[in-house]
XYZ file of C-alpha atoms in Angstrom:
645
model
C 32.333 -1.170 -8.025
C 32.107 -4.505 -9.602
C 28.361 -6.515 -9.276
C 29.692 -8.718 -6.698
C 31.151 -6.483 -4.140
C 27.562 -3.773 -5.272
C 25.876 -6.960 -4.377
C 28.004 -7.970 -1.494
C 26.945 -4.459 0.005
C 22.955 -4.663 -0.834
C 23.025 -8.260 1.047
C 25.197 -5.728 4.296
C 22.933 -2.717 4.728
C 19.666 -5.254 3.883
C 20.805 -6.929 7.016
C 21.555 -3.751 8.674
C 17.683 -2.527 8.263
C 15.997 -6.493 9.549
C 18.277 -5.491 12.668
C 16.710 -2.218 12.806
C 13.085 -2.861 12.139
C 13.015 -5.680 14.531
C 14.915 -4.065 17.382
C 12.604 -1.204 16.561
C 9.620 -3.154 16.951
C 10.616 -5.952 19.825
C 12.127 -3.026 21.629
C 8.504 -1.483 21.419
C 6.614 -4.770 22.451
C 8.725 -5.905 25.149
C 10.359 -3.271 26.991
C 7.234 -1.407 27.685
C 3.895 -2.875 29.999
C 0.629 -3.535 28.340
C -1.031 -0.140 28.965
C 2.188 1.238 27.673
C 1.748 -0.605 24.633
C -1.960 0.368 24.261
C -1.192 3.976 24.101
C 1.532 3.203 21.405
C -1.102 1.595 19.335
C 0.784 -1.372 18.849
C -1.476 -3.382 21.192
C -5.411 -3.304 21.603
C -6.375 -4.912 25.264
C -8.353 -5.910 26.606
C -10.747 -7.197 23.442
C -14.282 -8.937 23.576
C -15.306 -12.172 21.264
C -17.828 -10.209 19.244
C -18.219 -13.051 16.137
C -16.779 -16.184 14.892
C -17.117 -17.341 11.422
C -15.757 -19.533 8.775
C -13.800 -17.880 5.992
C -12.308 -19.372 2.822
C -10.159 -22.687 3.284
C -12.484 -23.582 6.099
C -10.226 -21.464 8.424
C -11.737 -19.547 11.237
C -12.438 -15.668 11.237
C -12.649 -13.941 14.644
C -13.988 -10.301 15.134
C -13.213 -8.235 18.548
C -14.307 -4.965 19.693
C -12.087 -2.902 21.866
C -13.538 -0.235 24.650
C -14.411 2.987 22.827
C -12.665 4.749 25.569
C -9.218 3.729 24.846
C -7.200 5.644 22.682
C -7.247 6.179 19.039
C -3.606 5.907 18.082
C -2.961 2.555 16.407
C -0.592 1.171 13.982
C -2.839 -1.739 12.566
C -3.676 -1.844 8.989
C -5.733 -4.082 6.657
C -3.201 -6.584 6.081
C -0.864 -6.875 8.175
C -0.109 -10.065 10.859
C -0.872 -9.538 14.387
C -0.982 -12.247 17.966
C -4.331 -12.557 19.405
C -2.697 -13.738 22.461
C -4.313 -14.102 26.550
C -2.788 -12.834 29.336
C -4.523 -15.411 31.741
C -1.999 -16.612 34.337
C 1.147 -17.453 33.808
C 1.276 -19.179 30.570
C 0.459 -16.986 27.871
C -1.461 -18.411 24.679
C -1.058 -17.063 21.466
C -2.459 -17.385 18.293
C -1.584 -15.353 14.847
C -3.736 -14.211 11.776
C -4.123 -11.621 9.624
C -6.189 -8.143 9.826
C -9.518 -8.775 7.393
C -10.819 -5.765 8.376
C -11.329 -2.849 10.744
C -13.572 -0.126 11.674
C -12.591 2.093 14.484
C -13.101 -0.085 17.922
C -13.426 -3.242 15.734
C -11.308 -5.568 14.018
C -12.044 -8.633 12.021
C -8.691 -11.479 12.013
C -8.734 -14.341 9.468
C -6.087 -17.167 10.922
C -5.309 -20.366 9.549
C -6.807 -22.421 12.305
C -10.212 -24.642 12.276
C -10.579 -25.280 16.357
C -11.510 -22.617 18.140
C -9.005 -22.130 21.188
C -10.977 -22.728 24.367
C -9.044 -19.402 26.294
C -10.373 -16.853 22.997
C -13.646 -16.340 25.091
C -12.154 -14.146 28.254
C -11.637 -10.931 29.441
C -7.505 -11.486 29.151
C -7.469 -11.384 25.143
C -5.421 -8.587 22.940
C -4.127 -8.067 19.496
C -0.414 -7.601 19.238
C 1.065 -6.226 16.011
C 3.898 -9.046 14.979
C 7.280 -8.695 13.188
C 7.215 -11.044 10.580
C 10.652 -11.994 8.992
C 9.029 -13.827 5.867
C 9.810 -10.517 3.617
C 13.056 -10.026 4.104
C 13.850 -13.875 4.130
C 12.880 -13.810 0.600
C 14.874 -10.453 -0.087
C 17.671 -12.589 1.434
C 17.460 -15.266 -0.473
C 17.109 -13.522 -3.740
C 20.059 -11.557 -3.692
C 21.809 -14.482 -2.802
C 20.739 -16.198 -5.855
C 21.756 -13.165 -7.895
C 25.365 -13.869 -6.363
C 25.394 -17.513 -7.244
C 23.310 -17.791 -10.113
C 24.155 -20.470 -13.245
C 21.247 -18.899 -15.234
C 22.671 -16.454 -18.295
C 19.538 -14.283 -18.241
C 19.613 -13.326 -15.074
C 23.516 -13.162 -14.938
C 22.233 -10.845 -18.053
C 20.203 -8.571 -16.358
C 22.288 -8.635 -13.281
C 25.303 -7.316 -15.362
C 23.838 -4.499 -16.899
C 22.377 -3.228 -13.480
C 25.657 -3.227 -12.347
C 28.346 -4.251 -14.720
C 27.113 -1.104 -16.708
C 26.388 -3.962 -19.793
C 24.709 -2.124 -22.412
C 20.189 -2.916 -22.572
C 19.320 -3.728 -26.118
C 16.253 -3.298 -28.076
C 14.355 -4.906 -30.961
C 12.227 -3.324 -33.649
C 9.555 -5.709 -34.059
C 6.673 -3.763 -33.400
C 4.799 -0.684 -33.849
C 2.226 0.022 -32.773
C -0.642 2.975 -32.300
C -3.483 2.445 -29.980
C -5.768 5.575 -30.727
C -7.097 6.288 -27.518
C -3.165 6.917 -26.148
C -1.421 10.163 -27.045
C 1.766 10.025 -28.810
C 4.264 9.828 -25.818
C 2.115 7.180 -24.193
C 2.273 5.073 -27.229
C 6.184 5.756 -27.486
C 6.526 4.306 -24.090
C 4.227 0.974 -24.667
C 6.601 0.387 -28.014
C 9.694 0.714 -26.025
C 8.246 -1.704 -23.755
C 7.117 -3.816 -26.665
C 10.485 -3.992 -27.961
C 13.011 -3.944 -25.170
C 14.633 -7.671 -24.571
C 16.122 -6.538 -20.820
C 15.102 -3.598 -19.415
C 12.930 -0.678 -20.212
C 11.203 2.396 -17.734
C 7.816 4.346 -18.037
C 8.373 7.304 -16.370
C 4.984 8.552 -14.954
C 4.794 11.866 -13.178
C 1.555 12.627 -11.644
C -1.670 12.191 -13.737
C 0.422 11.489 -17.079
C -1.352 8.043 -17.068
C 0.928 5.914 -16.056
C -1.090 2.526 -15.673
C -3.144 3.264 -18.587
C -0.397 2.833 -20.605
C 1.062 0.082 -18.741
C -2.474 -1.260 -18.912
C -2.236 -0.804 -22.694
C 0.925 -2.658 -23.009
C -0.068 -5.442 -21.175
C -3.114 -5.824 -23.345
C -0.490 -5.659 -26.408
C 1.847 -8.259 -25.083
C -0.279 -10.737 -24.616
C -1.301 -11.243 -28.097
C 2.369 -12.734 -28.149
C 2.786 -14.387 -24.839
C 1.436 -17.239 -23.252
C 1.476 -15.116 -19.640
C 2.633 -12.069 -17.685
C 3.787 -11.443 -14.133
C 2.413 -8.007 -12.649
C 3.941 -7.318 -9.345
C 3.728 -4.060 -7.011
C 5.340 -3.795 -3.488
C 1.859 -2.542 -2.085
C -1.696 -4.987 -2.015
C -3.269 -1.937 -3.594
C -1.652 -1.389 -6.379
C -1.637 -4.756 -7.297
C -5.544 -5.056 -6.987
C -6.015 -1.868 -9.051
C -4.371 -3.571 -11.525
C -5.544 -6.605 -11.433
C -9.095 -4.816 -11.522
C -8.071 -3.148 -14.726
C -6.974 -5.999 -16.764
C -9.947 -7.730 -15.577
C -12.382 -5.082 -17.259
C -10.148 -5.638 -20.337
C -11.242 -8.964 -20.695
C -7.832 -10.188 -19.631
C -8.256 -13.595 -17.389
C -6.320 -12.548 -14.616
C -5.129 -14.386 -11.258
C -4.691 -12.950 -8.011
C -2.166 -14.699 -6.249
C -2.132 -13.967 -2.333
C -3.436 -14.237 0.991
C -7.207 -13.396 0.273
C -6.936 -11.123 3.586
C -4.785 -8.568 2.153
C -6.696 -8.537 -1.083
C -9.846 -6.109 -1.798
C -13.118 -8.127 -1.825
C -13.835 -6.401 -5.473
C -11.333 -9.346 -6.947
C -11.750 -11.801 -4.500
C -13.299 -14.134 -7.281
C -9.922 -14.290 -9.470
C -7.869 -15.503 -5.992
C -6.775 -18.952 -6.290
C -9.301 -19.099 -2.840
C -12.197 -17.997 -5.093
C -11.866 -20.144 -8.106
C -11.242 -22.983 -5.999
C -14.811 -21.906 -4.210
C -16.658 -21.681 -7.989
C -15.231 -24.575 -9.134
C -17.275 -27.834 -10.113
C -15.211 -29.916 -7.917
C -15.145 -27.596 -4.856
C -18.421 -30.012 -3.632
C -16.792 -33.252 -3.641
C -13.641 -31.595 -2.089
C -15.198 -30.448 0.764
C -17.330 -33.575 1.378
C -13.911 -35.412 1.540
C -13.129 -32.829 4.090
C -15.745 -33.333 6.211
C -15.723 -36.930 6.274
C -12.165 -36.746 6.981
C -13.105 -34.146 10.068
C -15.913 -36.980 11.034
C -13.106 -40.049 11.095
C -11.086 -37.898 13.157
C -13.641 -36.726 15.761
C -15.130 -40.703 16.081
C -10.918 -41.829 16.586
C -10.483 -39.108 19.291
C -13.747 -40.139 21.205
C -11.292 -43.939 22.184
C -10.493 -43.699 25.663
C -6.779 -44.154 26.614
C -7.672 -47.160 28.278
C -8.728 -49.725 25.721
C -7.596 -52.911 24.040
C -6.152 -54.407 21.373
C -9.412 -54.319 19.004
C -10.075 -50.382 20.231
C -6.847 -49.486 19.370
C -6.896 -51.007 16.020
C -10.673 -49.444 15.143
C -8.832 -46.060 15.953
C -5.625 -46.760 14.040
C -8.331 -48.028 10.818
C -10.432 -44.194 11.420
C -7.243 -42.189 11.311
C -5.857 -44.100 8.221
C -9.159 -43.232 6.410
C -9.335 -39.357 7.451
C -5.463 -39.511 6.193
C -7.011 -40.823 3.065
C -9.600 -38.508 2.624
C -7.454 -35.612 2.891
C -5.280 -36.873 0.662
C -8.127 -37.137 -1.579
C -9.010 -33.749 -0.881
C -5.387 -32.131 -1.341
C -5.504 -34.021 -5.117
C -8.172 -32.278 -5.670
C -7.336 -28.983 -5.051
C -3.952 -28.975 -6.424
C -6.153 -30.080 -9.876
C -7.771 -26.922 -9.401
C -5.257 -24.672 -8.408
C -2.517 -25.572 -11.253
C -5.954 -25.431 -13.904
C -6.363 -21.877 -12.873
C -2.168 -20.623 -12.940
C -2.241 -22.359 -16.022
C -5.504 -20.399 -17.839
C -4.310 -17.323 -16.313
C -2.912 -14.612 -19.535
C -1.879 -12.578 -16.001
C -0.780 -13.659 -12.791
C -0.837 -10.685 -10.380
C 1.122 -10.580 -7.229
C 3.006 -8.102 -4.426
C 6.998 -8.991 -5.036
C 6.974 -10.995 -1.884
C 3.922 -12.420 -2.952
C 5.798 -13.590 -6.509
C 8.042 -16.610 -4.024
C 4.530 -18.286 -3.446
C 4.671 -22.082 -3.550
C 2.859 -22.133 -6.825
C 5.031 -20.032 -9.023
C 8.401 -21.684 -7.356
C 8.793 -23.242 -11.640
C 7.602 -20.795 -13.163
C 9.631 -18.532 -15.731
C 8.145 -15.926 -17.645
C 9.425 -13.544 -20.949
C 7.702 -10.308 -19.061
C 7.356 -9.257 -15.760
C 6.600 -5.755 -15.084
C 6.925 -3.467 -11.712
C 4.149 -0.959 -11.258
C 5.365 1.687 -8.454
C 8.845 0.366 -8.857
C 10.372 3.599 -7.545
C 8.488 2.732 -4.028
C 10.442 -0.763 -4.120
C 13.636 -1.294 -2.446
C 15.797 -3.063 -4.779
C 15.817 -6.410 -3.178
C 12.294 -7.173 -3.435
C 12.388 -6.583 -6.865
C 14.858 -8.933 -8.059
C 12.272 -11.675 -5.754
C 9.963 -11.679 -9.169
C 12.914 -10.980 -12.043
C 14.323 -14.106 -10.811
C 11.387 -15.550 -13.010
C 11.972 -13.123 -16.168
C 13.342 -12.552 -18.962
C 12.897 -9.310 -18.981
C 12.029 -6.218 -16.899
C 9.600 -3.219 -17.284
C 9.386 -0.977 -14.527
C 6.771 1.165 -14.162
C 6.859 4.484 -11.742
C 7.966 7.975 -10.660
C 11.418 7.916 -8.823
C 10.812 11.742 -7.822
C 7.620 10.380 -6.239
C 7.608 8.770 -2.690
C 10.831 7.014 -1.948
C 10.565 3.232 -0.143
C 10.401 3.583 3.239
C 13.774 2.648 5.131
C 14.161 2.859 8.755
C 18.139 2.417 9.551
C 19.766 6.288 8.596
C 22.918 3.628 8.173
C 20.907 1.304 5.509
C 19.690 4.244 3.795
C 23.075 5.582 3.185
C 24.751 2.727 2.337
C 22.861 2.480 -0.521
C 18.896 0.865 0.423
C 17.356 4.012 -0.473
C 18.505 4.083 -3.629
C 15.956 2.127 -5.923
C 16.293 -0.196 -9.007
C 14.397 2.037 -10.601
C 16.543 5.019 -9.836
C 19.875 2.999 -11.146
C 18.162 2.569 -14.473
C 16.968 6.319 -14.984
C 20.642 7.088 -15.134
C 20.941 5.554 -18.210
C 20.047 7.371 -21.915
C 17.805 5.714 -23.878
C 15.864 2.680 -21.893
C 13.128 5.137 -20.490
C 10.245 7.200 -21.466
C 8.764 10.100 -19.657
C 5.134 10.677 -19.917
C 4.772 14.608 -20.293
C 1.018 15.263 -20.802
C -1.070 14.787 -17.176
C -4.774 14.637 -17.368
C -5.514 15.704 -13.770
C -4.799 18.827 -12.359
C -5.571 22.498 -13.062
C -2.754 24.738 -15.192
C -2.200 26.656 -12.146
C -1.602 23.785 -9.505
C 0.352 22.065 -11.848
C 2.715 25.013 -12.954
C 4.587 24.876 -9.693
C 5.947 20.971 -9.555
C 6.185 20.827 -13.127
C 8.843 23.360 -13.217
C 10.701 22.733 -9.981
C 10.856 18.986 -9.916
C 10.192 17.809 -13.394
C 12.530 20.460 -15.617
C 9.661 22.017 -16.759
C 8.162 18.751 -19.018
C 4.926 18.100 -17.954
C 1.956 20.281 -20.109
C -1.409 20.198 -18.866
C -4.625 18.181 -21.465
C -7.030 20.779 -22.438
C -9.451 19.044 -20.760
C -8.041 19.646 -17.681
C -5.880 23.067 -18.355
C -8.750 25.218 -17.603
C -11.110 23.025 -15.014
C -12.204 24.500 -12.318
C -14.567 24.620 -9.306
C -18.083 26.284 -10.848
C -16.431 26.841 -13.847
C -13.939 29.573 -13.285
C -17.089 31.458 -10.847
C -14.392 33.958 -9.030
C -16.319 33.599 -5.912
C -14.631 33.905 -2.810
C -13.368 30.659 -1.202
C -13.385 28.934 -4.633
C -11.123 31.471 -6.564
C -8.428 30.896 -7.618
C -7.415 27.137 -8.330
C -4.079 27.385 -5.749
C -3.534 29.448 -2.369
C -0.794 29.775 -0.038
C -1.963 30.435 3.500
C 0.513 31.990 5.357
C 0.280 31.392 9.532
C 3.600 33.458 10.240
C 3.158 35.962 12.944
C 0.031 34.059 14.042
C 1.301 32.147 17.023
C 0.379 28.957 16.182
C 2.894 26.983 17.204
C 3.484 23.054 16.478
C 3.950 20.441 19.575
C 5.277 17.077 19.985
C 3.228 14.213 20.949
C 4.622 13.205 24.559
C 4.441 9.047 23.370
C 4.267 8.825 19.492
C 7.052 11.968 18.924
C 4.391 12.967 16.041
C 3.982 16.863 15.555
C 0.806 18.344 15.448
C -0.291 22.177 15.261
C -4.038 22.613 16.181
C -4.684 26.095 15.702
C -3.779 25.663 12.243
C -5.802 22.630 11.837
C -8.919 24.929 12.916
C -7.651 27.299 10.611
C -7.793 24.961 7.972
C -11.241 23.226 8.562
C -13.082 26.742 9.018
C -11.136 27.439 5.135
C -12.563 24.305 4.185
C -15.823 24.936 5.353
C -15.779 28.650 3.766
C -15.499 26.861 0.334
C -18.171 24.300 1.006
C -20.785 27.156 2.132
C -20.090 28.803 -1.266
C -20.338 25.843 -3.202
C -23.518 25.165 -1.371
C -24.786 29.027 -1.898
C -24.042 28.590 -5.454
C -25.375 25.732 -6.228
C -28.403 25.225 -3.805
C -27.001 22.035 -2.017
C -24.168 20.496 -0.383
C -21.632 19.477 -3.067
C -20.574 16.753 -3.963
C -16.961 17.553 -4.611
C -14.275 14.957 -3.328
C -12.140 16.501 -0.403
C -8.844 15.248 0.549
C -6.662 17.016 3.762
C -2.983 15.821 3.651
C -0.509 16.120 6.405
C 3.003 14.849 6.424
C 2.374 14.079 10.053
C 0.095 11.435 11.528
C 0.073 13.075 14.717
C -1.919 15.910 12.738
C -4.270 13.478 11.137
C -5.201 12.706 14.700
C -6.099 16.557 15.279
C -7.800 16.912 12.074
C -10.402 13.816 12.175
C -11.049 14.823 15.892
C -11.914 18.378 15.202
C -13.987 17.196 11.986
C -16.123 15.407 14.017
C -16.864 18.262 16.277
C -17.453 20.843 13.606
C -20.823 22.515 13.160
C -20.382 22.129 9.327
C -17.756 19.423 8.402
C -19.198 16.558 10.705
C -22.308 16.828 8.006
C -20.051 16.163 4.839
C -19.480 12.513 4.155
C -16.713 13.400 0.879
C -13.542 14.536 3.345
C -11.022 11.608 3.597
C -7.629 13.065 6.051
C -4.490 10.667 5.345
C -1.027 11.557 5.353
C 1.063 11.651 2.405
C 2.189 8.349 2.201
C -1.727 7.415 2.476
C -2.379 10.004 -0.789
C 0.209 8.277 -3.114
C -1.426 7.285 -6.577
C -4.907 9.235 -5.255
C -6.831 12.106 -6.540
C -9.568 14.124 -4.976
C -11.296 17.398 -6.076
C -9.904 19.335 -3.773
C -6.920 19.290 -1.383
C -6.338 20.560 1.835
C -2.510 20.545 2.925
C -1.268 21.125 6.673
C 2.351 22.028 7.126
C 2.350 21.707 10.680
C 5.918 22.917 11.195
C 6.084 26.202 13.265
C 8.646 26.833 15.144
C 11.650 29.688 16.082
C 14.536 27.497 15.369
C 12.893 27.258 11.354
C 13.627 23.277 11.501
C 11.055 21.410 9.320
C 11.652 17.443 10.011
C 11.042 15.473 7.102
C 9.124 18.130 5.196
C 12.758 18.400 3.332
C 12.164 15.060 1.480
C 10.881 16.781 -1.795
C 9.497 13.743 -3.349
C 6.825 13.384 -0.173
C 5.833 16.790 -0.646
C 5.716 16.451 -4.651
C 3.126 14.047 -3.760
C 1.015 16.515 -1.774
C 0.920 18.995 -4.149
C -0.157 16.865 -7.204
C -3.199 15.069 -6.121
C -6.138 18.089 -6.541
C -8.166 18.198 -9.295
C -9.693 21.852 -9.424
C -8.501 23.288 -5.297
C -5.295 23.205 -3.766
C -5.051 24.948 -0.703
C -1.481 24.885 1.167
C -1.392 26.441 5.094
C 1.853 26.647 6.604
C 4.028 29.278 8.334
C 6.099 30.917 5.861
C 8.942 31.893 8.815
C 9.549 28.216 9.094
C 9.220 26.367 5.817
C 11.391 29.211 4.048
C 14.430 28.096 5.340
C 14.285 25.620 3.315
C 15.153 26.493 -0.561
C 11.938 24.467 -2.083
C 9.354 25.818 -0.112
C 11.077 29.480 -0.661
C 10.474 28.900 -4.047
C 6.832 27.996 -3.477
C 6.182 30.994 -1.461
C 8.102 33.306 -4.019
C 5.842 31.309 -6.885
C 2.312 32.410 -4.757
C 3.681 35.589 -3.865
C 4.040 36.345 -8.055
C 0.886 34.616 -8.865
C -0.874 36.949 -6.004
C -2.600 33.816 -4.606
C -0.551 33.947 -1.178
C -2.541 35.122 2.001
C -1.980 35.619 5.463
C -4.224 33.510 8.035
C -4.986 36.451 9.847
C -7.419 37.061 7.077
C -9.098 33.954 7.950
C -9.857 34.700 12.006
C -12.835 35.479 12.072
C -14.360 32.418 9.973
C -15.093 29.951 12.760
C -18.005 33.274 14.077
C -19.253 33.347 10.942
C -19.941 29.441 10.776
């Protein structure tokens, strides 16, 4: 297929998944009747005015509390754009912003207004979750640019992505930083030297962003700047939160709302707050604010001197801003152009600012989470490419089956991997046990990845063979048990509550004998995973109630998605799927459940029913591993925990 019908195609099932997600969502928010919408969690209603504050740009911050009765399904996030609209009489009032923050009947909005809407203080106000079009208007436009683009790099890059044009390297440097192994420092030298394209390949705990760390650190001896992007806020922070401890001045381009408060101070919002001018600009502010109020306070009935006066106040609040804005863009373009690093999300890389911009290296942490349009959104400003990732890792989400097959799912990063010689695999992981990592090393990564002797042999108490704690990995086996999975009625989730019981009254087992042992509650970090968010629901709800769990502060329940690039002390997984038909949902996407089983430290526990998952050749294999390594056990073993507790 040449580039421009590949590209023709991207541009076809890109479109194909906008129509999708927003029929997906408008369907949702329109079809179905407030309290309808409530129980999805895509609406919270009725809300109360709880605080109103100020934020950064002057723009006002709103927090509303919800009524602790309604229910706890919702689909906000940290993040993401939502309507505070009012449902008082016929014409409803909206307003948007963006989540701040959230606690579990609260949520904080920042918006980008400075006048607070008279109908925000009522008992009519909710939060509605909003499709927002900007990302894949930018994905749009970039791919159209790749079509129509004059400029030979990027008609460079473009070609060998899918012209099949060979990648070239120089051999310029070479360098060893001593506190990478030898693998690590083979990857940042590939980087180093690669003029197009080149791929670290990080499977789990192989140190994947130290090294990309590392070779940012190098590069920059030799470049004026970097862009960093991600496709997630998180990612980009943790980086950005890395290079900063390097010494690196870094930027944090974004909306401050989506950004973790840790960097808030390397924002353009935050230097433009520290900075010696800030004063002056926002004393030209409010005397702009002041003309404006005294011009407004002119009746409509007034004459010829009146209506001058006004004209004279509005001219000189025009000014002031003006004065203002020069201001601010002084301080804005000082900090892009002191930043070594400019850090942004690959939507976040078309902001206003950077529209000029060119740089000789961008790199793409968690590129094999990024569909392949959003990426070329940043390389449109490079001049070369270093992705950064794990494509047998958690896939980008698409929602059209259509989109996904015509090609969506399949990532840059993925197209790359396919060819010899412009990627190196990290093989050494500094995380997990021997024993948990046996498993996914040999069924997903051929067998590569070798465990640091500081980690080979680390386990809970040292190896103590105590009950509970011994061994590092267990299989517990529900089949036979009865515990059979069910469908959430409104959000089609599946859940299986007898074997999140199970699971908590394991879980507390191991805490009681880490407490025995060591005279006190530990302090171990717990993590329970569920592909299912249906069974997150079961498993916080049940926490709370349980005579020993609802003490221990260190248990954080996400599903899988939540757990990517995470690492606790121990892990909990829940299966969920039970059933006499053996059908397992999306438990066969591999990569998800590659995720699940890499993120413990010293305890994995797995609890599923053997019946079901076996019908599926991966999970046979897992349950043939356990069965050899005589770490498989049946839950019926476990029955009698919850009288004990």
């Amino acid at each position: 297929m040449s580039s421009t019908s590949a590209i023709t195609n991207l541009q076809q099932v890109l479109q194909i998944e906008k129509e999708e997600e927003k029929n997906i969502f408008l369907k949702q928010l329109t079809k179905s009747s407030i309290s309808e919408r409530v129980k999805q969690g895509i609406t919270w209603f009725p809300l109360r005015l709880s605080n109103v504050e100020y934020g950064l740009g002057e723009y006002l911050i709103f927090e509303f509390e919800r009524d602790k009765k309604q229910q706890d399904v919702s689909f906000f996030q940290i993040g993401k754009t939502v309507e505070i609209f009012s449902e008082n009489g016929k014409d409803k009032k909206s307003l948007k912003g963006v989540i701040k923050s959230m606690l579990r009947n609260r949520v904080v909005v920042s918006t980008t207004c400075d006048e607070m809407p008279d109908w925000l203080d009522d008992d009519t106000t909710g939060l509605n979750m909003v499709y927002d079009e900007f990302s894949f208007r930018e994905m749009e436009f970039a791919i159209k640019r790749l079509l129509d683009t004059t400029d030979k790099n990027i008609a460079n890059l473009r070609d060998i992505v899918y012209e099949d044009k060979q990648f070239s390297f120089e051999n310029e440097y070479n360098v060893q930083i001593s506190t990478l192994n030898s693998i690590q420092n083979k990857a940042v030298n590939l980087c180093l030297n690669a003029k197009d394209f080149a791929i670290v390949h990080g499977p789990p705990g192989t140190g994947k962003t130290t090294t990309i760390i590392e070779f940012i650190c190098e590069a920059i001896k030799h470049e004026k700047q970097i862009l960093v992007c991600s496709p997630s806020n998180l990612a980009v922070d943790l980086l950005a939160e890395k290079l900063l401890f390097r010494g690196i001045n870094v930027l944090r381009m974004g909306n401050p709302t989506r950004i973790s408060d840790e960097i808030l101070s390397i924002t353009l919002d935050g230097q433009l707050m520290a900075h010696n001018s800030y004063k002056e600009l926002k004393n030209y502010r409010k005397q702009a604010e002041d003309y404006r109020v005294l011009a407004r306070k002119y009746k409509r009935n007034f004459g010829p001197q009146e209506r001058n006066q006004r004209q004279l106040l509005f001219q000189e609040s025009k000014s002031l801003l003006n004065e203002a804005r020069e201001i601010e863009e002084f301080i804005v373009q000082q900090s892009i152009n002191k930043a070594q690093v400019i850090c942004a999300t690959l939507v976040g890389a078309s902001n206003q600012y950077l529209h000029n911009k060119k740089f000789k290296t961008l790199v793409i942490d968690e590129a094999a989470q990024a569909l392949e349009p959003a990426c070329w959104i940043p390389i449109h400003k490079a001049q070369r490419v270093i992705l950064a990732g794990d494509h047998l890792q958690l896939p980008p989400t698409v929602k059209s089956k259509i989109a996904e097959a015509g090609g969506l799912g399949i990532t840059l990063m993925e197209k790359l991997m396919q060819r010899k010689g412009i990627s190196v695999t990290l093989e050494t992981q500094y995380r997990m046990n021997e024993q948990i990592m046996e498993f996914p090393s040999n069924k997903v990564y051929n067998g590569v990845l070798k465990a640091h002797e500081s980690v080979a042999s680390s386990y809970l108490l040292n190896g103590n063979s105590l009950n509970f704690v011994w061994p590092p990995l267990e299989f517990i086996d529900t089949a036979g048990c009865g515990f059979d999975e069910f469908m959430h009625p409104e959000t089609k989730s599946v859940n299986n509550p007898e074997e999140a019981a199970l699971l908590l009254d394991h879980l507390a087992g191991l805490l009681l004998s880490l407490q025995k042992e060591r005279s006190k509650f530990p302090d171990y970090s717990v993590g329970i995973i569920s592909p299912y968010s249906q069974q997150v629901q079961v498993l916080n709800a049940l926490i709370e109630e349980h005579p020993i769990l609802k003490d221990f502060k260190n248990i954080r329940v996400k599903t899988i998605d939540g757990f990517q690039g995470r690492e606790k002390d121990i892990i909990y997984l829940s299966l969920v799927r039970s059933n006499p038909q053996a059908e397992i949902g999306f438990l066969q996407d591999i990569r998800r459940m590659n995720v699940a089983l890499t993120r413990a430290k010293y305890k994995l526990v797995v609890v599923g029913d053997s019946a079901t998952i076996c019908s599926h050749p991966f999970y046979e294999a897992f349950v043939d591993y356990c069965q050899n390594k005589g770490i498989n056990k049946s839950a019926w073993e476990f029955m009698h925990l919850k009288d004990n507790h």
